[in-house]
Amino acid sequence: MDKPHIIEHVSKSIDYTVFGSRWVPSSARLVAFGQRAAGTGALEVYELRQGALHRTTEATKKSGFKCGTFGASRLEERHLATGSFGGDVQVWDLERLGSPVWHAHRKHSAIVNCIDGVGGLGIGGGAPELVTGSRDGSVLVWDTRVDEPVVDMSADGDEATRDCWGVAFGNSFDSERMVCAGYDNGDVKLFDLRAMKVRWEHNFPSGVCSVQFDRKDINMNKLLVTCLESKFHVVDLRTQHETKGFAMVSETAHKSTIWCGAHVPQNRDIFMTCGGNGGLSLWKYRYPPKRSDTDEDGQQVGVAGTVEQLQSAMLSTQPVGCLDWHADKLGLFTTAGFDQSIRVGIVPNLNLQ
């Protein structure tokens, strides 16, 4: 009876391709965004009330939305930052969707695939910032007090540009801050924003769909990397060897692309993966007895732990593209799928794991 279960609480069909659903912080509302058949953007706010999702706000914009985050917003404002198919990065007040409160117009030359935020919602030290990754290969860091990116991590002129599919902030405490970016050729790069250099890079066998630190606001601990070809990897970031890099464990799941992975906010060792087969899988990372050891040269080398599957469930016949846990309600999550549906689900007994 103590085993967690993945339960679909409510499902809502919508009339556009939805690329994301995010909980509005400290509320029973969620925002869904995507692209309509005509290429315009759809942005809707729903309230979870009496076992159903009720739409409270909707807006149609010129360009479709591919990604969104509340990570750089103050809790009192709860502004949503979005990346569009047109290359725009915008910040929206959900109470007044007429025009964005901040807009970086086409600073990316192609679709903005991914976005993350830090410094808002009381999470992470330092100023609120956004990071975006695009099909043009660029990774840009934004301070929404100015219109130009504060950091540009584009490829050098002689480097081939790769499609950036995933970005994430981490190691954000005191004056430290890291950005991780994953690319379509399997590259993962860890950028140190304080030293302004690449701290670590690794090539995985298949394209990287998403990256996420288990916590943004602590000394970096673990990194979850989900990929094409049914693979995900958990990288232990505590010990870096000069030549061997970080220790990691790899796992196969879903028998299809793993579109994303999301750690439970209340327990950084439990995470959910979303599959191209329409399924969800719940996992727990178990640490080894010792997280580092000494190699034959006397240098410290990391030791990877193991991953245990706690539960799995099929939600749809189409891929599940994103998942967002509620920061205040343990086990409550929302997903968006390519069957043009948004869902709210519950995982009970997570506190017993």
Short mmCIF file of N, CA and C in Angstrom, two decimals, residues 224-288:
data_model
loop_
_atom_site.label_atom_id
_atom_site.label_comp_id
_atom_site.label_asym_id
_atom_site.label_seq_id
_atom_site.Cartn_x
_atom_site.Cartn_y
_atom_site.Cartn_z
N LEU A 224 20.00 15.60 -14.58
CA LEU A 224 19.22 14.62 -15.33
C LEU A 224 19.23 15.02 -16.80
N VAL A 225 19.62 14.08 -17.66
CA VAL A 225 19.69 14.31 -19.11
C VAL A 225 18.81 13.27 -19.79
N THR A 226 17.78 13.70 -20.52
CA THR A 226 16.92 12.76 -21.25
C THR A 226 17.21 12.89 -22.74
N CYS A 227 17.10 11.75 -23.44
CA CYS A 227 17.59 11.69 -24.82
C CYS A 227 16.62 10.96 -25.73
N LEU A 228 16.95 11.02 -27.01
CA LEU A 228 16.32 10.16 -28.00
C LEU A 228 16.72 8.70 -27.73
N GLU A 229 16.08 7.78 -28.44
CA GLU A 229 16.43 6.36 -28.38
C GLU A 229 16.30 5.77 -26.98
N SER A 230 15.29 6.24 -26.22
CA SER A 230 14.87 5.60 -24.96
C SER A 230 15.89 5.69 -23.83
N LYS A 231 16.77 6.66 -23.86
CA LYS A 231 17.82 6.73 -22.85
C LYS A 231 17.70 7.98 -21.98
N PHE A 232 18.01 7.80 -20.67
CA PHE A 232 18.26 8.97 -19.83
C PHE A 232 19.48 8.68 -18.96
N HIS A 233 20.10 9.76 -18.49
CA HIS A 233 21.35 9.66 -17.75
C HIS A 233 21.27 10.57 -16.53
N VAL A 234 21.76 10.07 -15.40
CA VAL A 234 21.88 10.88 -14.18
C VAL A 234 23.37 11.08 -13.92
N VAL A 235 23.80 12.34 -13.93
CA VAL A 235 25.21 12.69 -13.78
C VAL A 235 25.44 13.20 -12.36
N ASP A 236 26.38 12.58 -11.64
CA ASP A 236 26.75 13.05 -10.30
C ASP A 236 27.76 14.18 -10.45
N LEU A 237 27.38 15.39 -10.02
CA LEU A 237 28.18 16.59 -10.28
C LEU A 237 29.08 17.00 -9.11
N ARG A 238 29.18 16.17 -8.09
CA ARG A 238 29.94 16.56 -6.92
C ARG A 238 31.46 16.43 -7.11
N THR A 239 31.90 15.44 -7.89
CA THR A 239 33.33 15.21 -8.06
C THR A 239 33.66 15.17 -9.55
N GLN A 240 34.54 16.07 -10.00
CA GLN A 240 34.95 16.12 -11.40
C GLN A 240 36.40 15.70 -11.53
N HIS A 241 36.65 14.66 -12.33
CA HIS A 241 37.99 14.19 -12.61
C HIS A 241 38.56 14.94 -13.81
N GLU A 242 39.85 15.16 -13.83
CA GLU A 242 40.47 15.95 -14.90
C GLU A 242 40.20 15.37 -16.28
N THR A 243 40.28 14.06 -16.41
CA THR A 243 40.11 13.42 -17.73
C THR A 243 38.82 12.61 -17.83
N LYS A 244 38.37 12.03 -16.73
CA LYS A 244 37.17 11.18 -16.77
C LYS A 244 35.88 11.97 -16.59
N GLY A 245 36.00 13.22 -16.16
CA GLY A 245 34.81 14.04 -15.97
C GLY A 245 34.00 13.61 -14.76
N PHE A 246 32.67 13.63 -14.92
CA PHE A 246 31.76 13.27 -13.84
C PHE A 246 31.29 11.82 -14.00
N ALA A 247 30.98 11.20 -12.88
CA ALA A 247 30.40 9.85 -12.91
C ALA A 247 28.93 9.95 -13.29
N MET A 248 28.42 8.93 -13.96
CA MET A 248 27.01 8.94 -14.37
C MET A 248 26.47 7.53 -14.48
N VAL A 249 25.14 7.42 -14.38
CA VAL A 249 24.44 6.15 -14.58
C VAL A 249 23.42 6.36 -15.69
N SER A 250 23.27 5.36 -16.55
CA SER A 250 22.35 5.44 -17.70
C SER A 250 21.27 4.39 -17.56
N GLU A 251 20.08 4.71 -18.08
CA GLU A 251 18.94 3.80 -17.99
C GLU A 251 18.11 3.89 -19.26
N THR A 252 17.44 2.79 -19.59
CA THR A 252 16.55 2.72 -20.75
C THR A 252 15.10 2.74 -20.27
N ALA A 253 14.25 3.50 -20.95
CA ALA A 253 12.85 3.60 -20.54
C ALA A 253 11.97 3.97 -21.72
N HIS A 254 10.71 3.66 -21.62
CA HIS A 254 9.63 4.09 -22.51
C HIS A 254 9.67 3.49 -23.93
N LYS A 255 10.78 2.85 -24.31
CA LYS A 255 10.93 2.29 -25.66
C LYS A 255 10.67 3.35 -26.74
N SER A 256 11.01 4.59 -26.44
CA SER A 256 10.80 5.71 -27.37
C SER A 256 11.56 6.91 -26.83
N THR A 257 11.47 8.01 -27.54
CA THR A 257 12.11 9.26 -27.09
C THR A 257 11.63 9.63 -25.69
N ILE A 258 12.56 10.06 -24.85
CA ILE A 258 12.20 10.56 -23.51
C ILE A 258 12.21 12.09 -23.60
N TRP A 259 11.03 12.66 -23.73
CA TRP A 259 10.89 14.08 -24.03
C TRP A 259 11.38 14.98 -22.92
N CYS A 260 11.16 14.60 -21.68
CA CYS A 260 11.61 15.46 -20.59
C CYS A 260 11.69 14.66 -19.30
N GLY A 261 12.36 15.25 -18.33
CA GLY A 261 12.43 14.70 -16.98
C GLY A 261 12.30 15.83 -15.99
N ALA A 262 11.63 15.57 -14.87
CA ALA A 262 11.38 16.62 -13.87
C ALA A 262 11.51 16.05 -12.47
N HIS A 263 12.37 16.68 -11.66
CA HIS A 263 12.56 16.26 -10.26
C HIS A 263 11.40 16.77 -9.40
N VAL A 264 11.04 15.99 -8.40
CA VAL A 264 10.03 16.41 -7.42
C VAL A 264 10.62 17.54 -6.58
N PRO A 265 9.97 18.69 -6.48
CA PRO A 265 10.55 19.82 -5.73
C PRO A 265 10.83 19.49 -4.26
N GLN A 266 9.99 18.62 -3.67
CA GLN A 266 10.13 18.31 -2.25
C GLN A 266 11.11 17.17 -1.98
N ASN A 267 11.58 16.48 -3.03
CA ASN A 267 12.52 15.37 -2.85
C ASN A 267 13.40 15.29 -4.09
N ARG A 268 14.62 15.76 -4.00
CA ARG A 268 15.46 15.89 -5.18
C ARG A 268 15.94 14.56 -5.74
N ASP A 269 15.72 13.46 -5.04
CA ASP A 269 16.17 12.15 -5.52
C ASP A 269 15.09 11.39 -6.28
N ILE A 270 13.89 11.95 -6.38
CA ILE A 270 12.79 11.31 -7.12
C ILE A 270 12.46 12.20 -8.33
N PHE A 271 12.28 11.56 -9.49
CA PHE A 271 11.98 12.32 -10.70
C PHE A 271 11.08 11.50 -11.62
N MET A 272 10.40 12.20 -12.52
CA MET A 272 9.50 11.59 -13.49
C MET A 272 10.05 11.83 -14.88
N THR A 273 9.93 10.80 -15.74
CA THR A 273 10.29 10.97 -17.15
C THR A 273 9.03 10.81 -18.00
N CYS A 274 9.00 11.54 -19.12
CA CYS A 274 7.85 11.55 -20.03
C CYS A 274 8.27 10.94 -21.36
N GLY A 275 7.50 9.95 -21.84
CA GLY A 275 7.91 9.20 -23.02
C GLY A 275 7.13 9.52 -24.27
N GLY A 276 7.76 9.23 -25.40
CA GLY A 276 7.10 9.37 -26.68
C GLY A 276 6.02 8.34 -26.91
N ASN A 277 5.95 7.35 -26.02
CA ASN A 277 4.89 6.34 -26.11
C ASN A 277 3.64 6.75 -25.35
N GLY A 278 3.63 7.97 -24.78
CA GLY A 278 2.48 8.43 -24.00
C GLY A 278 2.51 8.04 -22.55
N GLY A 279 3.65 7.52 -22.08
CA GLY A 279 3.74 7.03 -20.71
C GLY A 279 4.56 7.93 -19.81
N LEU A 280 4.37 7.75 -18.50
CA LEU A 280 5.17 8.39 -17.47
C LEU A 280 5.84 7.31 -16.64
N SER A 281 7.06 7.58 -16.21
CA SER A 281 7.78 6.66 -15.33
C SER A 281 8.35 7.45 -14.16
N LEU A 282 8.18 6.90 -12.95
CA LEU A 282 8.68 7.52 -11.72
C LEU A 282 9.91 6.76 -11.25
N TRP A 283 10.97 7.50 -10.94
CA TRP A 283 12.26 6.90 -10.61
C TRP A 283 12.81 7.48 -9.31
N LYS A 284 13.67 6.70 -8.67
CA LYS A 284 14.41 7.19 -7.50
C LYS A 284 15.89 6.89 -7.67
N TYR A 285 16.69 7.91 -7.44
CA TYR A 285 18.15 7.75 -7.49
C TYR A 285 18.65 7.38 -6.10
N ARG A 286 19.44 6.33 -6.04
CA ARG A 286 20.00 5.88 -4.77
C ARG A 286 21.51 6.09 -4.80
N TYR A 287 22.01 6.78 -3.79
CA TYR A 287 23.43 7.11 -3.73
C TYR A 287 24.25 5.88 -3.36
N PRO A 288 25.50 5.83 -3.83
CA PRO A 288 26.40 4.73 -3.43
C PRO A 288 26.89 4.96 -2.00
#
